[in-house]
Coordinates of C-alpha atoms and ligand atoms in Angstrom, one line a residue:
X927 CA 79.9 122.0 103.3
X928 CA 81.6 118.5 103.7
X929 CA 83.8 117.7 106.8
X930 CA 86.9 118.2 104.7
X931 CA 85.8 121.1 103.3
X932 CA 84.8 122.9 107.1
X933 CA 88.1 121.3 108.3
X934 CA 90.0 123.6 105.5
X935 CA 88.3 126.8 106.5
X936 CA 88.8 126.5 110.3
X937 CA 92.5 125.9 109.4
X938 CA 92.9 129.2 106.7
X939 CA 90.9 131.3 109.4
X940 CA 93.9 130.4 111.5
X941 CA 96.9 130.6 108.9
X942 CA 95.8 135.0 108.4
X943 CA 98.1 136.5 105.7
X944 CA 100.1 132.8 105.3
X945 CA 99.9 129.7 103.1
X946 CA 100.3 126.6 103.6
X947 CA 101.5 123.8 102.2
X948 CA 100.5 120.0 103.3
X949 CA 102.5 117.1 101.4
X950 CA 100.6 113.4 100.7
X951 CA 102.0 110.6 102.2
X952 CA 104.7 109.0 99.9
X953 CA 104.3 105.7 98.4
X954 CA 107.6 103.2 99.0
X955 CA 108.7 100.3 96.7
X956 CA 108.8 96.8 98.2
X957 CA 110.3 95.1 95.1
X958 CA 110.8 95.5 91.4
X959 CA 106.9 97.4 90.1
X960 CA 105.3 96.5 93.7
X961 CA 104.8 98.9 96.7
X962 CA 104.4 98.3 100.3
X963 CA 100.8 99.0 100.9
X964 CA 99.5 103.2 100.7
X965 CA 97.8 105.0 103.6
X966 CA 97.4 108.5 103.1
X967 CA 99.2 110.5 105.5
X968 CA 96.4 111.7 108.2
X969 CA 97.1 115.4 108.1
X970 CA 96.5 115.3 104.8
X971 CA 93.6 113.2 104.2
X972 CA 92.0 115.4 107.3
X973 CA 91.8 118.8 105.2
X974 CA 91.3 117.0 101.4
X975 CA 89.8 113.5 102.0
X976 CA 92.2 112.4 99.1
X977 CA 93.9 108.9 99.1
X978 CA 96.7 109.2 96.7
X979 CA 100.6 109.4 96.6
X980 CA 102.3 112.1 94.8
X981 CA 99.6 114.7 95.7
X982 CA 100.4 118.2 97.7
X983 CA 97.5 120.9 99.5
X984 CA 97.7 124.2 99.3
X985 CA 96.0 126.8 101.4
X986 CA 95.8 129.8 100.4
X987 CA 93.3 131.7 101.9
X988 CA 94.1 135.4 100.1
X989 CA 94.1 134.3 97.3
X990 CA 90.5 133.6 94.8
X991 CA 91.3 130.2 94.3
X992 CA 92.0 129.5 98.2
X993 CA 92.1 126.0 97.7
X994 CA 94.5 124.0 95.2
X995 CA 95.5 120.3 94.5
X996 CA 98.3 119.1 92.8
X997 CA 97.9 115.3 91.8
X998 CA 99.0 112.9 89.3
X999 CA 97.7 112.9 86.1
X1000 CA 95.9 110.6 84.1
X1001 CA 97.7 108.4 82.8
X1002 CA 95.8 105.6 80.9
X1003 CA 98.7 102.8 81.2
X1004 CA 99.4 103.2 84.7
X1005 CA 95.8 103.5 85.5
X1006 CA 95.2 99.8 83.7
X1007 CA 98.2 98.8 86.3
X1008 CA 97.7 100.3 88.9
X1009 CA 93.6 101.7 89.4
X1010 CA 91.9 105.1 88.5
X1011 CA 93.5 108.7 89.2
X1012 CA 91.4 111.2 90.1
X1013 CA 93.5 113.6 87.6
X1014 CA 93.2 117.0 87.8
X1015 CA 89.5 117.2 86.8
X1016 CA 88.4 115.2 89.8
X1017 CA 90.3 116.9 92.5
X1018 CA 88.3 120.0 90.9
X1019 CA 84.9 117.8 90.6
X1020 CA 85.5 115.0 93.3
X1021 CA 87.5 116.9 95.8
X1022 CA 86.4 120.7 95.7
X1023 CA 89.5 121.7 94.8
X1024 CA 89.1 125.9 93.8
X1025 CA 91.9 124.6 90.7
X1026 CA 94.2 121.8 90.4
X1027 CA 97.4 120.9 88.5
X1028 CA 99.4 117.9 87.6
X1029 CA 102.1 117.5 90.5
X1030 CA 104.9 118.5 88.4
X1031 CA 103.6 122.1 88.0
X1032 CA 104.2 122.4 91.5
X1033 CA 107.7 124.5 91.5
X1034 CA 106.2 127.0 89.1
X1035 CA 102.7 127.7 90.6
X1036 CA 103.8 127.8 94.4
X1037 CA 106.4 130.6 93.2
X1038 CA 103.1 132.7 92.0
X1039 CA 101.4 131.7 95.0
X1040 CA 104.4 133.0 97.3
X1041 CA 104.4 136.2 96.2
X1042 CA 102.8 139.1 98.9
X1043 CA 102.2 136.0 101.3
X1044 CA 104.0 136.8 105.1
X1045 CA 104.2 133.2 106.2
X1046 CA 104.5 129.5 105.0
X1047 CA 103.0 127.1 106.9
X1048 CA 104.9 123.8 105.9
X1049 CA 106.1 120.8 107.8
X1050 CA 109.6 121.0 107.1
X1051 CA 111.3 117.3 106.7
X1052 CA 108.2 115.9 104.5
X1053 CA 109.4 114.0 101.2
X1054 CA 108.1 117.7 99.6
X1055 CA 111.2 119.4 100.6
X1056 CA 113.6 119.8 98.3
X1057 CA 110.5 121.0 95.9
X1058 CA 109.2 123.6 98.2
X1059 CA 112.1 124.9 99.7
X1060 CA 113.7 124.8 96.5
X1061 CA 110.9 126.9 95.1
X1062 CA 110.8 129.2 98.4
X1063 CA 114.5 130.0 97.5
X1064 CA 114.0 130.8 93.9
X1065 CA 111.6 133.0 94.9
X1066 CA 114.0 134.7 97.7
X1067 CA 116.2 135.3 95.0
X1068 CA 114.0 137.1 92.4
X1069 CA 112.6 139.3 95.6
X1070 CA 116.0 141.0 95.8
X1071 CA 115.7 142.2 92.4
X1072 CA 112.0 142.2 92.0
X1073 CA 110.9 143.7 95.0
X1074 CA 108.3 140.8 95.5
X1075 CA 107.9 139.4 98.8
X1076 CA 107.9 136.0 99.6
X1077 CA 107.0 134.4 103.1
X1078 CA 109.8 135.0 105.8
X1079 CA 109.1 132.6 107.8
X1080 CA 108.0 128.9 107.8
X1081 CA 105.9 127.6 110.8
X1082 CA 105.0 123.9 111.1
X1083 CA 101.1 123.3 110.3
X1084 CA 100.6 120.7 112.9
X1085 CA 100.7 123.5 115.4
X1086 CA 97.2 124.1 114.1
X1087 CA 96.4 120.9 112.9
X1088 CA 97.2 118.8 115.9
X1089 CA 94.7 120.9 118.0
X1090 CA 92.3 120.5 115.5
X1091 CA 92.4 116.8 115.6
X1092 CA 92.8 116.5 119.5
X1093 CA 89.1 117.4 120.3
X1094 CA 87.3 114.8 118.4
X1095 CA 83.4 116.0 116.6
X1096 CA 80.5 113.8 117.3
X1097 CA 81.1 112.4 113.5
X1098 CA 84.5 111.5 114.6
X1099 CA 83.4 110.3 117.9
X1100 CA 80.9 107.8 115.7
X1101 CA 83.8 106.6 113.4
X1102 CA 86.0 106.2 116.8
X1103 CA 83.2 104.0 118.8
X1104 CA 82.5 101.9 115.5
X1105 CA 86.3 101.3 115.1
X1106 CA 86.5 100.1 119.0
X1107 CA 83.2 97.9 118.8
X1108 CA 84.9 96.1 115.7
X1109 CA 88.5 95.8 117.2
X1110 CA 86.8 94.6 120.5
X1111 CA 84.9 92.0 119.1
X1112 CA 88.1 90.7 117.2
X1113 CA 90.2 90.5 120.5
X1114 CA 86.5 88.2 121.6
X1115 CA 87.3 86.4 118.9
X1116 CA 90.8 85.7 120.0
X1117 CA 90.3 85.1 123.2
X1118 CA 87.8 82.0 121.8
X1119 CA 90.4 81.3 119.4
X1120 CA 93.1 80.7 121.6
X1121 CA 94.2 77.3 122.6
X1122 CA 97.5 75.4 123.0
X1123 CA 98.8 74.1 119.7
X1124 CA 97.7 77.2 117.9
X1125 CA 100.1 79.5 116.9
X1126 CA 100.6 83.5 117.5
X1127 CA 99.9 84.1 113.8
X1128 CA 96.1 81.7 113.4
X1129 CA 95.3 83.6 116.2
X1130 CA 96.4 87.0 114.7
X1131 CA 94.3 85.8 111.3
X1132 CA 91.2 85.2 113.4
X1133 CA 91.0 88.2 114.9
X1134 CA 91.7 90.4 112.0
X1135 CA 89.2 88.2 109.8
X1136 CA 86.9 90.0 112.6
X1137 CA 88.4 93.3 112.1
X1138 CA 87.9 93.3 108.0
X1139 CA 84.6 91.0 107.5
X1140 CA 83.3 93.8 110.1
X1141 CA 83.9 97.0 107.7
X1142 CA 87.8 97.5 108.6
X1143 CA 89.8 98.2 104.9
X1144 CA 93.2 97.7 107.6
X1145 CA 94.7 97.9 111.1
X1146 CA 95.1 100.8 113.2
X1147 CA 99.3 99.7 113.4
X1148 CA 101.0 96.2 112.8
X1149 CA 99.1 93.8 116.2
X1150 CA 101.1 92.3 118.5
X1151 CA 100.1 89.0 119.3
X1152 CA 102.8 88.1 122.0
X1153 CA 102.6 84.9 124.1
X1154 CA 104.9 83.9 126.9
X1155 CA 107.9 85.5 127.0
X1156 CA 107.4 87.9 123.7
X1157 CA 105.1 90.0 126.3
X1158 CA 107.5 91.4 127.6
X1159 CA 109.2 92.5 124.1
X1160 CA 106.6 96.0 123.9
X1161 CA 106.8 96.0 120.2
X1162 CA 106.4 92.5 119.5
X1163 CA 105.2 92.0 115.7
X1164 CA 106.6 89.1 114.3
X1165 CA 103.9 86.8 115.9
X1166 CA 105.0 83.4 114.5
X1167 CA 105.9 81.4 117.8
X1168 CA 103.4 78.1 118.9
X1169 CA 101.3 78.8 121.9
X1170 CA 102.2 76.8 125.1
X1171 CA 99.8 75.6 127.5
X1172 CA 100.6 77.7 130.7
X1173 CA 101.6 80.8 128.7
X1174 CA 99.5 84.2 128.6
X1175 CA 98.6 86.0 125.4
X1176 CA 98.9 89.4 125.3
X1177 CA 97.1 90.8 122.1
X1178 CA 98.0 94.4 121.1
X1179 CA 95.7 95.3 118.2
X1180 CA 93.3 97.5 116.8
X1181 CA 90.8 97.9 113.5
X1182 CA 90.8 101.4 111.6
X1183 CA 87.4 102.7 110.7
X1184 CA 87.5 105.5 108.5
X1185 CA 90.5 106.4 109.3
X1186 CA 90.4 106.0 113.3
X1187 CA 91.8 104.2 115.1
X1188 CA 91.3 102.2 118.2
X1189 CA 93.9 100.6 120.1
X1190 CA 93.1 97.9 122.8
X1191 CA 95.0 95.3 125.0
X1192 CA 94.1 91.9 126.4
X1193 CA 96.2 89.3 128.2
X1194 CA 94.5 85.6 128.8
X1195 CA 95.5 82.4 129.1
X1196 CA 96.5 80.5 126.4
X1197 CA 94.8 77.6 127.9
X1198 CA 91.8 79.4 129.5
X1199 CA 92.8 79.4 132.9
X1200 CA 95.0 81.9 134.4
X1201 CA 97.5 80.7 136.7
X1202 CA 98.1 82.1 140.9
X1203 CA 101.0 83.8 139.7
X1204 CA 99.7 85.1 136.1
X1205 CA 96.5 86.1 138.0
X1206 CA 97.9 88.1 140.9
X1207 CA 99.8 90.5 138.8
X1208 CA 96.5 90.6 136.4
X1209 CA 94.7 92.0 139.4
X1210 CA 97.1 94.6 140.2
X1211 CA 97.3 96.0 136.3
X1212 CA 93.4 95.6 136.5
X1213 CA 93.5 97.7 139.8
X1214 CA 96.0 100.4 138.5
X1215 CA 93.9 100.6 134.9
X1216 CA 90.6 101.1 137.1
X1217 CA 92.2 103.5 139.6
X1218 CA 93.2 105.4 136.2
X1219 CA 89.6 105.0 134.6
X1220 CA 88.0 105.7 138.0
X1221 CA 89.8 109.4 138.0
X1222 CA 89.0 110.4 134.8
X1223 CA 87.3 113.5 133.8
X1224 CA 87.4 117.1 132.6
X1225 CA 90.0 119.0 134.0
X1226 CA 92.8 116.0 135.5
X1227 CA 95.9 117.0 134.0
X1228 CA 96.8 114.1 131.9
X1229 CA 100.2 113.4 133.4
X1230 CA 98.5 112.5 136.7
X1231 CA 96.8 109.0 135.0
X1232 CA 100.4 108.0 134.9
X1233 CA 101.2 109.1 138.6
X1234 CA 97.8 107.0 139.5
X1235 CA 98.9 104.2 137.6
X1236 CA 102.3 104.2 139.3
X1237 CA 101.1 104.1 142.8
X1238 CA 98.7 101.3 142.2
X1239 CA 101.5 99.2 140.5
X1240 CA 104.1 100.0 142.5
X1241 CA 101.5 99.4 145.3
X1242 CA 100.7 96.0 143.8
X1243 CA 104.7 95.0 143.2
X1244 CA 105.6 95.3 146.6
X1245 CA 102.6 93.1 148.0
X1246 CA 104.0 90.8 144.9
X1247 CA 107.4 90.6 146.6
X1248 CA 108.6 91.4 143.0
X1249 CA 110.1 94.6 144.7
X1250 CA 111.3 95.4 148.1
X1251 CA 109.3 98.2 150.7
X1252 CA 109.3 100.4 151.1
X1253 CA 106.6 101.7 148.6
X1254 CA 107.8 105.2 148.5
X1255 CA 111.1 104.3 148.0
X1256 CA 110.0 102.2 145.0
X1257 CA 108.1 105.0 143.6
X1258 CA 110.5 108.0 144.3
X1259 CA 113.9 105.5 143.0
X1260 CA 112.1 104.5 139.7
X1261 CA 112.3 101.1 141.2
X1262 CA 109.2 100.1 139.5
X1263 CA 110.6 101.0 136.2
X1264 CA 112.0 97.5 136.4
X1265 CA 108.8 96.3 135.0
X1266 CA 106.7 99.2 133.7
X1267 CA 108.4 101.2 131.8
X1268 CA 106.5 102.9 129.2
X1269 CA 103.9 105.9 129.6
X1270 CA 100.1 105.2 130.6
X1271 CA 98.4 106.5 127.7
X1272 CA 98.2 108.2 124.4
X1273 CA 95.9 110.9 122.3
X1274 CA 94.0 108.1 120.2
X1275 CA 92.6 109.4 116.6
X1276 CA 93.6 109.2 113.0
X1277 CA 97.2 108.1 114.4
X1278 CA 97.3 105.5 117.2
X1279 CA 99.4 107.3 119.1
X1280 CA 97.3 110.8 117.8
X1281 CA 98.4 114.5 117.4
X1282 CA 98.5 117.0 119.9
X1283 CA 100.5 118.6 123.0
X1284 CA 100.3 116.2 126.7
X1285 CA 101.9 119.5 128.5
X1286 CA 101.2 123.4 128.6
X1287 CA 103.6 125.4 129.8
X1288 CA 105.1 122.1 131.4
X1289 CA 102.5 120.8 133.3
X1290 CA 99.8 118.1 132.3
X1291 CA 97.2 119.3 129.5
X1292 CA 93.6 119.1 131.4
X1293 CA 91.3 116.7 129.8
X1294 CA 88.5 118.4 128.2
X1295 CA 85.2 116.5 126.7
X1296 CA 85.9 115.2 123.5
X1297 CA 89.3 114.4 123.4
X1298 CA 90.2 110.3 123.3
X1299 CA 93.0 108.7 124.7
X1300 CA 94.0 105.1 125.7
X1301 CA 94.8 103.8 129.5
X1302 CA 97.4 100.8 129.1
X1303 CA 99.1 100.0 132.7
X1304 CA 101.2 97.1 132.5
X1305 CA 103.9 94.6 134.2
X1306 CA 106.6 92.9 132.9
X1307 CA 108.7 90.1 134.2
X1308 CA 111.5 89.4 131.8
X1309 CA 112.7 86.3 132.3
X1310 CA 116.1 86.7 132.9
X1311 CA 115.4 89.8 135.6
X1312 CA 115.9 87.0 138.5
X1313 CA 118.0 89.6 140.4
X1314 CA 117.4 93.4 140.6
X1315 CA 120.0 95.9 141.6
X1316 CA 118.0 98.9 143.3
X1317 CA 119.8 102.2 143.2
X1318 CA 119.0 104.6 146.4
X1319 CA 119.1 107.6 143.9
X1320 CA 116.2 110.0 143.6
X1321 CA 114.2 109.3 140.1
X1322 CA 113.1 112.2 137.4
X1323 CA 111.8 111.0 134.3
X1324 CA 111.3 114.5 133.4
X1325 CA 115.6 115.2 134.0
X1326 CA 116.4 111.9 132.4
X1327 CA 114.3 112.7 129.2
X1328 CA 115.8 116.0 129.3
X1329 CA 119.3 114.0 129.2
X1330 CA 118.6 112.3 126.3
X1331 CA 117.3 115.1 123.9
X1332 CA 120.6 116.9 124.7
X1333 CA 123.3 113.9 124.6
X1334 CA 121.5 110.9 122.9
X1335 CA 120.1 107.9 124.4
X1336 CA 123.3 105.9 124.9
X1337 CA 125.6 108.6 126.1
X1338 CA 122.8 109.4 128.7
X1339 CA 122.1 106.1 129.6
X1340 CA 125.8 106.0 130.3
X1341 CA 125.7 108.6 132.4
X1342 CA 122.4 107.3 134.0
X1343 CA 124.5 104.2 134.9
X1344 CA 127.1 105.8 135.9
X1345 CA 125.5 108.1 138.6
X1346 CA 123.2 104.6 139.9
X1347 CA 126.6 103.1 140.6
X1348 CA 128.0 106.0 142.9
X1349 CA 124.3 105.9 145.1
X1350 CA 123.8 102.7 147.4
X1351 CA 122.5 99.9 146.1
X1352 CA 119.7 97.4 147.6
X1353 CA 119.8 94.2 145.9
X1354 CA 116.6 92.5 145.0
X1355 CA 115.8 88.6 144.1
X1356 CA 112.6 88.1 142.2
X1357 CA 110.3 85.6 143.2
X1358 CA 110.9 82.5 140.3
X1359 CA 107.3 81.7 139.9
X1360 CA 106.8 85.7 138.2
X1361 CA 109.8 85.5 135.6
X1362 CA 108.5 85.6 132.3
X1363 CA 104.7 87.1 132.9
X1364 CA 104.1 90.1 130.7
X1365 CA 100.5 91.8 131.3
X1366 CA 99.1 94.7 129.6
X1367 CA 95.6 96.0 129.8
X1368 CA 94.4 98.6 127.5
X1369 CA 91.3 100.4 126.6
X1370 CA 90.4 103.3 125.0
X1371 CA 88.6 106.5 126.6
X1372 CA 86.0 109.4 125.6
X1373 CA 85.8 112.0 127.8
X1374 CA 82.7 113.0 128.1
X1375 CA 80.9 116.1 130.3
X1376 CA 81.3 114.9 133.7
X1377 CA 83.5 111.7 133.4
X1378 CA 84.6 109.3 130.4
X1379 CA 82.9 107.1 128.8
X1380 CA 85.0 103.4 128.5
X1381 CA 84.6 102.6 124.2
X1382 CA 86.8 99.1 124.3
X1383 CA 84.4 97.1 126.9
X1384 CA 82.5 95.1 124.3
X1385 CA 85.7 92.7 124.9
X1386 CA 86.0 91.7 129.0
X1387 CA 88.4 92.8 131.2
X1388 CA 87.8 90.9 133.9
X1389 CA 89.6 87.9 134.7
X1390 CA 86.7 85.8 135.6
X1391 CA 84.8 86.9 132.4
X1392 CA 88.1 86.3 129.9
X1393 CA 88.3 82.6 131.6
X1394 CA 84.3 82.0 130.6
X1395 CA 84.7 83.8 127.1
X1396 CA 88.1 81.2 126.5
X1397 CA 85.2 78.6 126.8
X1398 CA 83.2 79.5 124.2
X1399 CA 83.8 78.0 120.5
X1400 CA 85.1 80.2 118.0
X1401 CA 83.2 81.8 115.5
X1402 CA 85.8 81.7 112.7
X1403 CA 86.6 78.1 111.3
X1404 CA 90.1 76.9 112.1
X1405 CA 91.9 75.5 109.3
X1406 CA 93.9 72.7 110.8
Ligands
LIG277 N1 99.5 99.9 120.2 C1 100.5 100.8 120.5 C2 100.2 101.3 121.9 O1 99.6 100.7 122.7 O2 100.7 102.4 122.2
MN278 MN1 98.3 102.4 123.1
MN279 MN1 98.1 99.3 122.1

């Protein structure tokens, strides 16, 4: 039995009287006849292994033939334009598929298939929508008259699916660790690469030369290759700015290996020395990333790395000066939020930011071996925070996220606002020789037995090491 193949039968053992439906990934047009680039969407590929557009699953585990494909036909003119089909024959032949039809049956044949079935498993708003729940309805209204029935109730997949992805299988785990050895030697790369005069994007095309000429077909997500003050922009992507000497880099970017992905962090000099100020808020995102590592093992909830990560920055913030004592204060105000203000890590997996649950039953989801994650601490400076105004009011991410869902993120950030004026304030300058630093260190974790096991380390860390790695000539030509 393939892994595709052992994937689909752990997930109809779980589906009972049901069936379920999975959708492809959708291809979009870019212009005129040519389309932004495919990847298949991972839930799907997960249970079929297939890599085309325009293809639906189905699941059907009462049924004989438990295991169907709808694709796009062959089609000898497109093919000549656009590559080889599979067709129906080879999601039979090629894919295991128990039968397959051409796409466009796919109204008729899931009517059939509803019939005597309790529940659909289907992720409602997928690009298969109106065709499924267009058919499901059809079918609801023959059952009045018929006396067929046809699913009740539609349940979301992922509820299954996202648990079996969490808890990664040593194949997996092999795929993962070959994805993070590539990505980390591209980051080495960059960090050789580097220099004043270069720009954000030669250095971006070094270290992705790395990532493909090493086995990657494409990037886990679109790399961030941020220097000065775009470091402090999370999502910065359109890498196209010079690199000044006295700036930092931070690189955000990962290769995909068979469809995992690693997702790594390094900050550096651009001009291979790191400055007092650059390098005293390095060492305190170092020390909150290894205070994170340090505690990780089966059974820490995983909300506590962020808690950990917190203390150390906050910690580390108020040596800094960047915010005022008292430490507790800082922590229990959200002061800190001024300059870390994102989460400390992910699930990692076929998605960079991967399926599953963080919370059961509201508190932090215990790590258990074989689940893999990133730990991505970080401090920014923006350059035009030079004065902070500190609210004395008690800080709940878990109330304000709460807020949000229910009124939308500008009505409660209005409120937010509103409530921080009423409560005292403590105003704050920040030190002038910080403005502008943005540092974000990221690795990626395996939990193993009795700790975790650090895959990202093949690029250094340590500011002492990234300094004598700067040194070092680059192995891919530059072009000017
Ligand atoms: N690269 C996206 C993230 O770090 O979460
Ligand atoms: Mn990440
Ligand atoms: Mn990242």
């Amino acid at each position: 039995m393939d892994r595709y193949s052992q994937r689909r039968t752990q997930f109809m053992n779980a589906i009972g009287g049901g069936l379920a439906i999975v959708p492809a990934a959708v291809e979009t047009v870019r212009n005129d006849d040519v389309q932004h680039v495919f990847r298949q969407s991972s839930d799907f590929f997960f249970l079929t292994g297939f890599e085309e557009p325009d293809a639906v699953a189905l699941l059907d585990p009462g049924h004989d033939e438990p295991y169907v494909l709808f694709v796009r036909p062959h089609d000898p003119e497109m093919e000549v334009w656009y590559g080889k089909r599979a067709g129906v024959d080879g999601a039979k032949e090629r894919f295991g598929a128990d039968a397959a039809y051409p796409i466009s049956d796919l109204d008729k044949v899931l009517r059939d298939r509803f019939r005597d079935r309790d529940t659909l498993w289907y992720p409602i708003g997928s690009s298969a929508d109106s065709r499924v729940l267009g058919a499901l309805s059809q079918a609801r209204g023959m059952q009045t008259r018929t006396g067929i029935t046809v699913p009740a109730s539609i349940v979301d997949p992922s509820t299954i699916l996202d648990e079996m992805r969490l808890i990664k299988t040593s194949e997996e785990i092999d795929a993962l660790r070959e994805a993070c050895s590539i990505s980390a030697e591209g980051h080495a790369e960059a960090i050789r690469f580097a220099a004043p005069g270069r720009s954000e994007h030669e250095v971006q095309s070094a270290m992705e030369y790395v990532f493909r000429a090493s086995g990657a077909v494409r990037e886990g997500y679109p790399s961030i290759v941020a220097s000065g003050d775009n470091a402090c922009i999370l999502h910065y992507v359109e890498n196209d700015q010079p690199l000044h000497d006295g700036d930092l880099l931070l690189i955000d970017a990962a290769a995909e290996i068979a469809y995992l992905s690693s997702d790594i962090t390094r900050t550096f000099p651009v001009n291979g020395r790191f400055s007092d100020a650059q390098r005293a808020i390095y060492d305190v995102v170092l020390a909150a990333q290894e205070a994170v590592i340090d505690a990780c093992k089966p059974g820490l909830p995983f909300t506590d790395m962020h808690d950990i990560a917190v203390r150390t920055l906050t910690e580390g913030m108020v040596d800094l000066g960047l915010l005022p004592e008292p430490v507790e204060d800082a922590i229990a105000y959200g002061w800190f939020r001024e300059f870390y203000f994102h989460g400390t890590g992910h699930w990692l997996g076929m998605d960079v930011h991967d399926a599953g649950v963080y919370r059961i039953d509201g508190a932090g989801r215990p790590l258990q071996p074989g689940m893999t994650f990133t730990v991505e601490p970080g401090i920014y400076v923006a350059r035009d925070k030079t004065v902070l105004d500190l609210a004395n009011a008690p800080f709940d991410l878990d109330g304000e996220r709460d807020l949000a869902y229910l009124q939308g993120a500008s009505e409660a950030k209005r409120i937010l606002d509103e409530r921080k004026s009423e409560a005292d304030v403590v105003t704050h300058e920040v030190p002038e020789q910080f403005l502008g630093i943005g540092v974000r260190i990221e690795d990626d974790l395996l939990v193993t037995s009795s700790g975790c096991e650090n895959l990202t380390r093949g690029v250094p860390v340590d500011p002492d090491e990234i300094e004598a790695l700067w040194e070092q000539p680059p192995t891919v030509p530059a072009i000017r």
